[in-house]
XYZ file of C-alpha atoms in Angstrom:
679
model
C 0.019 0.106 0.094
C 1.718 3.148 1.483
C 5.341 3.170 0.311
C 8.308 5.023 2.026
C 11.885 5.095 0.838
C 14.869 7.638 2.938
C 17.765 8.933 1.335
C 21.024 9.516 3.255
C 24.158 10.250 1.795
C 27.882 10.327 4.759
C 30.460 12.030 3.691
C 29.703 11.817 -0.140
C 29.723 15.372 -2.202
C 26.273 14.871 -4.172
C 24.190 17.748 -5.516
C 21.038 19.002 -4.833
C 20.013 17.649 -8.159
C 21.033 14.261 -7.750
C 19.314 13.775 -4.667
C 15.798 14.511 -5.856
C 16.684 11.852 -8.517
C 17.402 9.194 -6.192
C 13.864 9.939 -3.994
C 11.907 9.887 -7.105
C 13.361 7.181 -8.850
C 13.197 5.587 -5.007
C 9.474 6.826 -5.525
C 8.241 5.497 -9.073
C 10.442 1.481 -7.745
C 7.181 1.488 -5.488
C 4.677 2.905 -7.725
C 3.311 -0.572 -8.481
C 2.212 -0.896 -4.280
C -0.731 1.346 -5.854
C -0.900 4.978 -4.269
C -2.773 8.194 -5.400
C -0.513 11.134 -4.143
C 3.031 11.297 -3.290
C 5.922 13.911 -1.105
C 9.696 14.714 -0.647
C 11.332 17.098 1.973
C 14.964 17.369 1.513
C 17.385 19.760 3.475
C 16.856 23.386 2.547
C 20.664 24.771 2.485
C 24.106 22.496 3.503
C 24.787 22.451 7.290
C 27.215 25.623 8.435
C 29.890 25.332 11.159
C 28.244 28.839 11.543
C 24.248 28.784 11.728
C 21.608 26.162 12.555
C 20.134 23.709 10.731
C 17.197 25.983 8.307
C 13.033 23.959 8.057
C 13.510 21.168 5.120
C 11.869 21.889 2.586
C 8.608 20.058 1.804
C 6.440 18.955 -1.240
C 3.331 17.829 -1.446
C 0.760 16.402 -4.378
C -2.383 14.484 -4.757
C -1.499 12.242 -8.241
C 0.712 10.321 -9.458
C 5.175 10.947 -9.546
C 5.594 13.034 -12.312
C 3.021 15.316 -10.591
C 4.830 15.801 -7.964
C 8.189 15.889 -10.171
C 6.612 18.974 -11.995
C 5.279 20.859 -8.594
C 8.781 20.518 -7.664
C 10.131 21.562 -10.732
C 8.044 24.598 -10.620
C 8.695 25.335 -7.229
C 12.130 25.072 -8.009
C 11.820 28.063 -11.029
C 9.899 30.065 -8.769
C 12.021 30.254 -5.935
C 15.233 30.200 -8.039
C 16.744 27.538 -5.857
C 20.046 25.677 -6.583
C 19.779 22.245 -8.352
C 23.991 22.092 -7.992
C 23.916 22.918 -4.753
C 26.397 20.609 -3.321
C 25.127 18.332 0.064
C 28.528 16.722 2.174
C 25.716 15.148 3.973
C 22.064 15.400 3.788
C 19.201 13.216 4.825
C 15.829 13.221 2.557
C 12.838 11.235 3.217
C 10.016 10.710 0.512
C 6.514 9.043 -0.050
C 3.683 7.065 -2.079
C 0.277 7.305 -0.111
C -2.690 5.240 -0.271
C -5.324 6.967 1.247
C -6.909 5.315 4.137
C -7.561 8.732 6.214
C -8.851 11.155 4.522
C -9.227 12.103 0.030
C -6.227 12.431 -1.979
C -4.673 15.719 -1.817
C -1.755 17.963 -0.827
C -2.755 18.815 2.703
C -2.885 15.175 3.674
C 0.095 13.895 1.766
C 2.915 12.641 3.206
C 5.220 13.844 4.868
C 3.303 15.245 7.701
C 4.750 17.564 9.572
C 4.712 18.932 13.295
C 3.120 22.265 12.549
C 4.672 25.604 11.548
C 8.648 25.634 10.840
C 8.535 21.291 10.069
C 10.050 20.644 13.629
C 9.646 17.112 12.666
C 8.627 15.382 9.413
C 7.278 11.518 9.346
C 6.575 8.963 6.364
C 4.331 6.083 7.482
C 2.369 2.927 6.279
C 0.328 1.925 8.759
C -2.644 3.059 10.984
C -2.397 4.372 13.743
C -5.508 2.942 15.989
C -5.763 4.746 18.573
C -4.877 8.567 16.854
C -8.602 9.853 17.468
C -7.318 9.808 21.574
C -4.203 11.098 20.601
C -5.625 14.160 18.707
C -7.918 15.431 21.511
C -4.811 15.048 23.770
C -2.554 17.130 21.547
C -5.540 19.670 20.876
C -6.196 20.538 24.627
C -2.361 20.878 24.573
C -2.330 24.025 21.678
C -2.016 22.373 18.252
C -4.066 22.002 15.244
C -4.063 19.769 12.855
C -4.709 20.985 9.172
C -5.033 17.470 7.496
C -7.831 14.864 7.731
C -4.869 11.752 7.971
C -3.891 9.416 11.490
C -0.323 9.888 10.199
C -0.677 13.934 11.151
C -0.732 12.736 15.570
C 2.596 11.423 15.183
C 4.974 14.711 14.733
C 3.026 17.000 16.593
C 3.424 14.393 19.213
C 7.142 14.128 18.520
C 7.258 18.063 18.766
C 5.311 17.475 21.944
C 7.843 15.569 23.789
C 10.707 17.175 22.026
C 9.391 20.194 24.140
C 8.959 18.687 27.233
C 11.813 17.296 27.537
C 13.643 20.772 26.446
C 11.020 22.707 29.161
C 12.536 20.130 32.330
C 15.786 21.263 30.707
C 17.827 18.973 32.721
C 20.071 16.951 29.442
C 19.820 17.747 25.700
C 17.472 15.065 24.806
C 18.352 12.630 21.806
C 16.596 12.193 18.385
C 16.219 7.954 19.651
C 14.970 9.466 22.574
C 11.647 11.679 21.205
C 10.627 8.370 18.641
C 10.890 5.845 21.602
C 8.775 8.241 24.182
C 5.899 8.294 20.739
C 6.154 4.966 20.185
C 5.003 4.146 24.089
C 1.293 6.377 22.637
C 1.345 4.639 19.224
C -1.246 1.810 18.933
C -1.174 0.089 15.505
C 0.583 -1.044 13.024
C 3.498 1.128 10.587
C 6.596 1.847 9.497
C 7.696 4.978 10.392
C 10.394 7.287 9.549
C 11.536 11.096 11.597
C 13.454 13.429 10.158
C 14.130 16.852 11.725
C 15.897 20.001 11.304
C 17.164 19.479 14.997
C 18.518 15.996 14.435
C 20.281 17.624 10.701
C 21.563 14.720 8.415
C 19.802 12.093 11.404
C 16.664 9.314 10.690
C 15.380 7.794 12.890
C 13.049 4.397 11.642
C 11.015 2.001 13.227
C 7.957 -0.728 12.299
C 5.454 -2.388 13.988
C 3.427 -4.825 11.185
C 4.508 -3.058 8.538
C 7.509 -3.617 6.322
C 10.489 -1.915 6.948
C 14.158 -2.683 4.837
C 17.700 -0.417 5.336
C 19.833 -0.407 2.524
C 24.193 0.314 3.338
C 26.638 1.078 0.021
C 29.905 2.220 1.606
C 32.355 4.128 -0.595
C 35.568 4.552 -1.257
C 37.075 7.165 -3.581
C 40.053 5.969 -5.090
C 43.009 7.793 -6.674
C 41.076 8.551 -10.169
C 38.157 9.506 -7.496
C 35.652 7.269 -8.829
C 33.649 5.864 -6.156
C 33.746 1.783 -5.837
C 31.618 -0.635 -3.921
C 32.872 -1.905 -0.544
C 31.573 -4.450 0.890
C 30.665 -4.237 4.902
C 29.128 -7.021 6.230
C 28.395 -4.943 9.474
C 26.660 -1.868 10.607
C 29.770 -0.680 12.085
C 30.190 2.786 12.490
C 33.441 4.510 10.548
C 34.465 7.702 8.345
C 34.416 6.211 4.990
C 31.670 8.040 2.678
C 28.511 6.275 3.006
C 24.977 6.224 1.603
C 21.792 4.848 3.254
C 18.432 3.872 1.676
C 15.154 3.015 4.011
C 12.438 1.436 2.324
C 9.111 -0.574 2.352
C 10.204 -2.225 -0.729
C 13.671 -4.044 -1.933
C 12.842 -2.508 -5.794
C 13.309 0.546 -4.058
C 16.768 -0.699 -3.256
C 18.309 -3.374 -5.642
C 19.553 -0.175 -8.112
C 21.741 0.918 -5.532
C 22.982 -1.356 -3.382
C 22.231 -5.622 -2.008
C 23.585 -5.404 0.986
C 20.530 -4.516 3.132
C 19.272 -5.374 6.807
C 15.400 -6.666 6.978
C 14.169 -4.306 10.316
C 12.478 -6.462 12.305
C 9.037 -5.410 14.732
C 9.934 -3.029 17.780
C 12.934 -2.219 15.932
C 14.105 1.692 16.000
C 17.399 1.914 13.751
C 18.921 5.361 13.865
C 21.532 6.640 11.420
C 23.913 8.955 12.656
C 27.720 10.259 11.732
C 28.080 7.294 9.254
C 26.437 4.565 11.445
C 23.289 2.503 12.164
C 22.329 2.050 15.967
C 19.492 -0.977 16.491
C 17.829 -0.300 20.178
C 14.421 -2.526 20.691
C 11.397 -1.179 21.590
C 9.527 -2.872 24.506
C 6.265 -1.422 25.466
C 6.658 -2.926 28.661
C 9.750 -3.169 29.524
C 10.977 -1.678 32.678
C 14.585 -0.954 32.159
C 15.003 3.554 31.776
C 17.474 2.307 28.881
C 16.393 -0.212 25.576
C 18.815 -2.360 24.778
C 20.990 -2.302 22.100
C 20.579 -4.900 18.741
C 23.738 -6.167 16.546
C 23.329 -7.270 13.271
C 24.601 -8.343 9.965
C 23.754 -7.435 6.728
C 21.884 -9.710 4.034
C 22.637 -10.163 0.574
C 19.489 -9.267 -1.318
C 18.688 -12.039 -4.233
C 17.442 -10.113 -6.978
C 18.489 -8.290 -10.195
C 17.858 -4.916 -11.254
C 16.844 -6.725 -14.457
C 13.682 -8.143 -13.147
C 11.841 -5.039 -12.162
C 12.260 -3.726 -15.717
C 9.604 -3.775 -18.296
C 12.014 -5.289 -21.453
C 10.783 -5.711 -24.610
C 6.687 -5.599 -23.160
C 4.462 -2.310 -22.710
C 3.400 -3.923 -19.000
C 4.746 -5.089 -16.580
C 1.276 -7.709 -16.219
C 1.648 -8.318 -19.854
C 6.308 -9.767 -18.705
C 5.000 -10.766 -16.155
C 2.170 -13.420 -17.765
C 4.740 -14.104 -20.411
C 7.417 -14.646 -18.013
C 5.592 -17.673 -16.708
C 7.231 -20.210 -18.443
C 10.434 -19.206 -16.378
C 8.857 -18.217 -13.415
C 7.756 -22.323 -12.961
C 11.026 -23.531 -13.725
C 13.011 -21.375 -11.499
C 10.529 -22.499 -9.245
C 10.617 -26.404 -9.383
C 14.248 -26.086 -9.704
C 16.496 -28.010 -7.435
C 13.599 -29.323 -6.087
C 12.401 -32.288 -8.378
C 13.889 -35.676 -7.933
C 13.594 -37.678 -11.063
C 13.801 -41.300 -10.356
C 11.941 -43.581 -11.926
C 11.216 -47.130 -9.667
C 10.291 -48.600 -6.572
C 13.848 -48.199 -5.112
C 14.467 -44.575 -6.696
C 11.040 -43.249 -7.103
C 10.583 -39.818 -8.554
C 9.756 -36.807 -5.794
C 10.013 -33.466 -4.567
C 12.094 -32.308 -2.291
C 11.688 -29.207 -0.130
C 14.147 -28.329 2.105
C 12.427 -25.936 4.117
C 9.701 -28.673 5.466
C 11.395 -31.847 5.578
C 12.399 -31.640 9.224
C 8.298 -31.140 9.952
C 6.590 -33.229 7.581
C 6.286 -35.752 9.787
C 4.134 -33.489 12.118
C 2.369 -32.124 9.030
C 1.172 -36.039 7.821
C 0.077 -36.861 12.349
C -2.621 -33.175 12.303
C -5.671 -33.838 12.332
C -6.288 -30.969 9.706
C -4.788 -28.258 6.699
C -5.729 -25.420 6.768
C -4.997 -23.143 4.665
C -5.042 -19.246 4.793
C -4.882 -17.001 3.261
C -6.762 -13.626 0.931
C -7.340 -13.004 -3.366
C -5.252 -14.839 -5.777
C -3.691 -15.986 -2.599
C -6.033 -18.104 -2.017
C -7.570 -18.742 -4.824
C -4.191 -20.162 -5.525
C -4.605 -22.348 -2.082
C -8.184 -23.286 -3.329
C -6.888 -25.216 -6.799
C -4.739 -27.377 -4.424
C -7.131 -28.664 -2.005
C -7.742 -31.763 -3.881
C -4.966 -33.321 -4.674
C -3.679 -32.688 -1.264
C -6.639 -33.878 0.158
C -6.689 -37.170 -2.206
C -2.481 -37.347 -1.419
C -2.504 -37.040 2.082
C -5.915 -38.444 3.300
C -5.838 -35.243 5.641
C -8.666 -33.110 5.898
C -8.261 -29.621 4.544
C -9.882 -26.674 5.117
C -10.283 -23.020 3.683
C -10.174 -20.151 5.552
C -9.859 -16.089 4.093
C -7.578 -14.617 6.576
C -9.747 -11.404 7.453
C -12.525 -13.936 8.204
C -10.715 -16.140 10.785
C -9.466 -13.403 12.390
C -12.935 -11.711 12.968
C -14.482 -14.939 14.098
C -11.808 -15.888 15.751
C -12.409 -19.470 14.106
C -10.663 -22.583 15.996
C -7.501 -23.816 15.506
C -6.143 -26.746 17.659
C -2.794 -27.717 18.195
C -3.085 -30.598 16.459
C -3.288 -27.951 13.519
C -1.486 -27.554 10.640
C -1.973 -23.720 9.060
C -0.384 -23.459 5.877
C 0.017 -19.452 4.850
C -0.240 -18.369 1.450
C 0.904 -14.488 0.496
C 2.845 -13.407 -2.530
C 4.540 -10.072 -0.334
C 4.360 -11.867 2.992
C 3.333 -8.984 3.935
C -0.208 -8.771 4.010
C -1.824 -7.545 6.784
C -5.035 -10.000 8.287
C -2.834 -13.081 6.975
C -0.277 -11.466 9.422
C -2.934 -11.150 12.346
C -4.273 -14.996 11.455
C -0.912 -16.448 11.648
C -0.231 -14.812 15.247
C -3.598 -16.266 16.246
C -2.421 -19.601 14.895
C 0.334 -19.255 16.177
C -1.438 -18.405 20.063
C -3.529 -21.566 19.741
C -0.385 -23.650 19.077
C -0.417 -24.661 15.705
C 2.497 -26.070 13.092
C 2.390 -22.730 10.887
C 3.795 -22.771 7.817
C 4.919 -20.080 4.721
C 4.667 -19.741 1.041
C 5.135 -16.823 -0.072
C 7.663 -15.246 -2.926
C 9.852 -12.473 -0.245
C 12.700 -14.036 1.133
C 12.741 -12.129 4.827
C 9.103 -10.829 4.493
C 7.945 -11.085 7.663
C 5.737 -14.060 7.290
C 9.191 -16.169 5.846
C 10.495 -15.227 9.351
C 7.039 -16.040 11.776
C 6.094 -19.068 10.510
C 7.857 -22.744 11.721
C 8.789 -23.876 8.230
C 7.901 -23.318 4.430
C 8.459 -22.842 0.761
C 9.620 -19.764 -1.268
C 7.877 -19.777 -4.497
C 10.691 -18.386 -6.052
C 8.756 -16.409 -8.949
C 10.930 -13.751 -9.013
C 9.633 -10.256 -8.655
C 6.265 -9.443 -9.783
C 5.604 -5.576 -10.121
C 2.270 -5.664 -11.712
C -0.781 -4.961 -8.695
C -2.980 -7.800 -10.817
C -0.669 -11.173 -9.495
C -0.027 -13.627 -12.627
C 3.198 -15.301 -12.110
C 2.942 -15.733 -8.485
C -0.450 -17.492 -8.878
C 1.283 -19.992 -10.821
C 3.945 -20.638 -9.248
C 2.088 -20.426 -5.845
C -0.099 -23.694 -7.647
C 2.637 -25.855 -8.283
C 4.394 -24.860 -4.495
C 1.278 -26.644 -3.430
C 1.052 -29.538 -5.844
C 4.778 -30.190 -4.340
C 3.255 -29.863 -0.870
C 1.244 -32.207 -1.228
C 3.427 -35.239 -2.932
C 5.945 -34.197 0.358
C 3.374 -34.838 2.143
C 2.098 -38.050 0.472
C 5.361 -38.907 -0.679
C 5.504 -42.065 2.496
C 2.287 -43.766 0.532
C 3.078 -47.280 -1.216
C -0.520 -47.116 -2.714
C 0.111 -43.314 -4.383
C 3.335 -43.759 -6.073
C 2.201 -44.216 -9.927
C -0.160 -41.140 -9.290
C 2.857 -39.519 -7.352
C 4.824 -40.033 -10.528
C 2.680 -39.094 -13.333
C 2.774 -35.525 -11.460
C 6.020 -35.066 -11.206
C 6.412 -36.255 -15.127
C 3.873 -33.391 -15.345
C 5.654 -30.043 -13.233
C 8.391 -31.750 -15.205
C 6.488 -30.471 -18.361
C 4.617 -27.944 -17.326
C 6.758 -25.139 -18.350
C 6.298 -26.141 -22.215
C 2.902 -26.565 -21.917
C 2.592 -23.227 -20.826
C 4.196 -21.720 -23.751
C 2.356 -23.652 -25.682
C -0.874 -22.009 -24.675
C 0.623 -18.635 -24.198
C 0.448 -18.694 -28.005
C -3.126 -17.441 -27.894
C -2.239 -14.414 -27.073
C -3.732 -13.098 -30.434
C -6.368 -15.148 -30.229
C -7.575 -13.610 -26.271
C -6.679 -10.339 -27.980
C -9.125 -10.683 -30.655
C -11.701 -12.154 -27.841
C -11.027 -8.990 -26.173
C -12.048 -6.841 -28.343
C -15.759 -8.572 -29.009
C -16.563 -8.156 -24.725
C -14.932 -4.230 -24.977
C -18.481 -3.045 -24.468
C -19.376 -5.317 -22.333
C -20.770 -4.884 -17.916
C -20.376 -7.752 -17.114
C -18.720 -11.368 -17.475
C -19.567 -14.798 -15.766
C -17.344 -16.670 -15.188
C -18.060 -21.257 -14.668
C -15.879 -23.691 -13.016
C -15.946 -26.428 -10.674
C -13.606 -29.254 -9.263
C -9.949 -28.455 -9.569
C -11.350 -25.242 -12.056
C -13.306 -23.254 -9.532
C -10.435 -21.893 -8.721
C -9.544 -20.869 -11.875
C -13.019 -20.068 -12.286
C -12.422 -17.430 -8.823
C -9.529 -16.098 -10.133
C -9.723 -15.265 -13.909
C -13.306 -13.374 -12.492
C -10.561 -11.725 -10.125
C -8.298 -10.831 -12.941
C -10.785 -8.997 -15.402
C -12.378 -6.862 -12.841
C -9.498 -5.629 -11.041
C -8.075 -4.443 -13.443
C -10.635 -4.107 -16.714
C -12.616 -2.759 -14.355
C -15.541 -5.262 -15.649
C -17.745 -6.428 -12.955
C -16.854 -10.559 -13.725
C -18.191 -13.197 -11.155
C -16.630 -16.508 -10.890
C -19.418 -19.308 -10.003
C -19.243 -22.596 -8.992
C -21.252 -24.621 -12.237
C -22.534 -27.418 -9.213
C -24.830 -24.154 -8.036
C -25.571 -22.814 -11.265
C -28.782 -23.185 -10.625
C -29.965 -22.296 -7.631
C -29.759 -18.924 -8.679
C -26.836 -17.699 -11.292
C -29.333 -19.280 -14.141
C -31.391 -16.064 -13.840
C -29.424 -14.360 -15.113
C -29.135 -16.089 -18.298
C -29.991 -14.645 -21.475
C -28.773 -13.760 -25.407
C -26.351 -10.448 -23.974
C -24.527 -11.720 -20.835
C -21.296 -13.368 -21.851
C -20.158 -16.408 -19.874
C -17.296 -18.188 -19.845
C -16.901 -22.561 -18.661
C -14.171 -23.980 -17.669
C -14.497 -27.419 -19.591
C -11.076 -29.224 -19.967
C -10.742 -32.704 -19.409
C -10.876 -34.304 -16.018
C -13.204 -35.874 -13.382
C -15.708 -33.033 -13.688
C -16.040 -33.277 -17.567
C -19.652 -34.472 -18.169
C -20.645 -32.805 -15.953
C -19.422 -29.279 -17.031
C -20.708 -30.455 -20.834
C -24.501 -30.904 -19.520
C -24.112 -26.991 -18.058
C -22.792 -26.589 -21.763
C -26.316 -27.621 -22.295
C -28.319 -25.949 -20.586
C -26.526 -22.666 -20.993
C -26.782 -23.088 -24.722
C -30.663 -24.216 -24.118
C -31.567 -20.927 -22.198
C -29.511 -18.852 -25.017
C -26.089 -18.047 -23.060
C -23.936 -16.602 -24.983
C -20.886 -19.282 -24.593
C -16.779 -18.777 -24.355
C -15.729 -22.451 -23.285
C -12.374 -23.334 -22.401
C -11.459 -26.829 -24.088
C -9.176 -29.627 -23.892
C -7.050 -29.981 -27.377
C -9.480 -31.520 -30.440
C -12.520 -31.220 -27.389
C -13.777 -28.569 -29.315
C -16.420 -30.351 -31.570
C -17.665 -31.995 -27.975
C -19.034 -29.396 -26.106
C -19.980 -26.767 -29.231
C -21.784 -29.242 -31.645
C -23.668 -26.927 -33.418
C -20.651 -24.112 -33.124
C -23.198 -22.153 -30.735
C -20.336 -20.867 -29.098
C -16.774 -19.907 -28.786
C -14.060 -22.860 -28.000
C -10.571 -22.114 -26.648
C -8.423 -25.378 -26.443
C -5.806 -25.284 -24.088
C -2.990 -28.000 -23.713
C -4.429 -31.088 -21.227
C -1.893 -31.550 -18.502
C -2.126 -33.674 -14.979
C -5.645 -33.125 -13.905
C -3.959 -31.344 -10.487
C -2.368 -28.879 -12.358
C -5.139 -28.210 -15.275
C -5.807 -24.632 -13.340
C -2.041 -23.484 -14.121
C -2.477 -24.206 -17.528
C -6.298 -22.481 -17.912
C -5.706 -19.456 -15.891
C -3.133 -18.253 -18.018
C -5.779 -17.149 -21.795
C -7.985 -15.431 -18.566
C -4.955 -13.939 -18.035
C -4.444 -12.591 -21.451
C -7.988 -11.734 -22.069
C -7.989 -9.546 -18.718
C -4.676 -7.831 -19.820
C -6.221 -7.249 -23.281
C -9.544 -6.183 -21.865
C -7.476 -3.660 -20.046
C -5.510 -2.119 -22.161
C -8.164 -1.274 -25.032
C -10.809 0.076 -22.462
C -7.958 2.905 -21.540
C -7.658 1.357 -18.185
C -4.128 1.209 -16.317
C -3.179 -2.194 -16.341
C 0.341 -2.084 -13.478
C -1.816 0.202 -11.448
C -5.989 -0.556 -11.405
C -7.685 2.224 -9.476
C -8.094 1.986 -5.800
C -6.013 -0.976 -5.454
C -2.862 -1.995 -3.616
C 0.075 -4.542 -4.834
C 0.839 -5.408 -0.923
C -2.093 -4.714 1.480
C -0.622 -4.142 4.669
C -3.823 -2.033 6.076
C -6.510 -4.285 7.311
């Protein structure tokens, strides 16, 4: 959702022009998370030993990042601000806002300020749940509020703490002490970066629930005066020229450095004098002095090329066409090409091998997720039940948390999330841990909150996914959960033949997806026919009920056309009333145990003059449309549990082309965010 970014250079001469460009580019890398306004804060002028630091320059704008850039450029022109001015030290912060409290407007954009003079500035990702109480208290102390946001209480509270400490005058209060006192009063989820002209060239960051990373780039100047990257294994304090970056997301860091630190909940990171100090905030701790934490930097496993569009027009288009490669990467090193009873074909999931016996003894397995991740789990449920013999239930994370549904010590709870930071899924995870369940994580993001907080798990390794509408992560999630089913059921001799057939299917799956991607032009033609439609129904059953839900979700979230995925077995229990000659209806009828039932559905819809689009296995077009009354889309046939991976691709292509033809933003759909980090 909201994106936060900060850049601090230490002992490194940087022009204001360069600093602005780094901040703007950081925001551009965070665009995909979803936003409706943006803002930055930079220093007014280089710090002079003879003068106190002047208030910073703050720019805020509703709309996209380019609107902010244009606004800043206009302000620079009007004020004759010198872009060539050099800063030996500088701390800048930036933000993209996804509105939760207050409409998109400059006054509601971040950085939010403590008031006239901008003593304290804050960028925030998350929601402060007790902001109304804090606001009332601050109003009683004479503060006035200019925005509708929950965030504005934070910088004002910081100023209140700072002023109170200086009034008492016993000793100088540090920036960290101010932030600690603010944190004691905050409830909710947040990632925060503080900037203050009272503490020039310093930044303080902290988090609880929302993601935040630190990137470190240490520079040495060689004889030719070129900056050379120098490995920094620990966060030591020295006088070497450095650049520090703070971000909600690794995508904004990878072009600058691969040396990163994932900030943990309750940690306060203080950037000062070229060093990084990390302190642990404990709300209930009786100690007056917070504990210091020593952390080593890790290496970011990501390349800049992964976050560029390459030859494609949009990220969603690129990610759809990357699926043969992403599936190959997901399976790499995990499929064992054996054969025969002594050396069977199977899978190896290193993150689960120590917990498989516990999972096999579970009284049930509970899949927990939201949106696309929930659909991927639903697609995998039948094969997991078949191979494990364990009851599998499905839970939407927010609903489980709201109901406080029963979770037992004998349960295995599987948490599925592309980002690993989904707020509702994290709350459900905390709930499951409290109830003693074994928690398994399936995520695309190494080092994410779900990856760290679960007992074990599997990374899907689909690569960076920038488009808000998930495509390649969905298919990789299904493949990982099929491999999970194979691993759990690997001790059962009776299902060995079935398991080996699935392993063979997995090995050939990237080629099948490559084949189905050749339908691109056909789906573009179909999108042209549907461009003016207001609604689309998608019927599926068995393994492909999830395909119907996911296909409908893709269409609605990017093309802004109403679309509904329906379990075909429920057709006569209401949805049939909608059928007429005008409403387009897609039916998924590929060859599996439900094929004959889907043929019956097609006949019933045809009898009511339904306008049908049927997805079928290659060679079945005649059998699903004997009179040529419907449009048939033929796809390769694979093992039934893998068919959802193949079947979703045409629907992804349809959603993409519909969106382009209707003139909507493919990669950043209206009102949506990639990583949903608030409830």
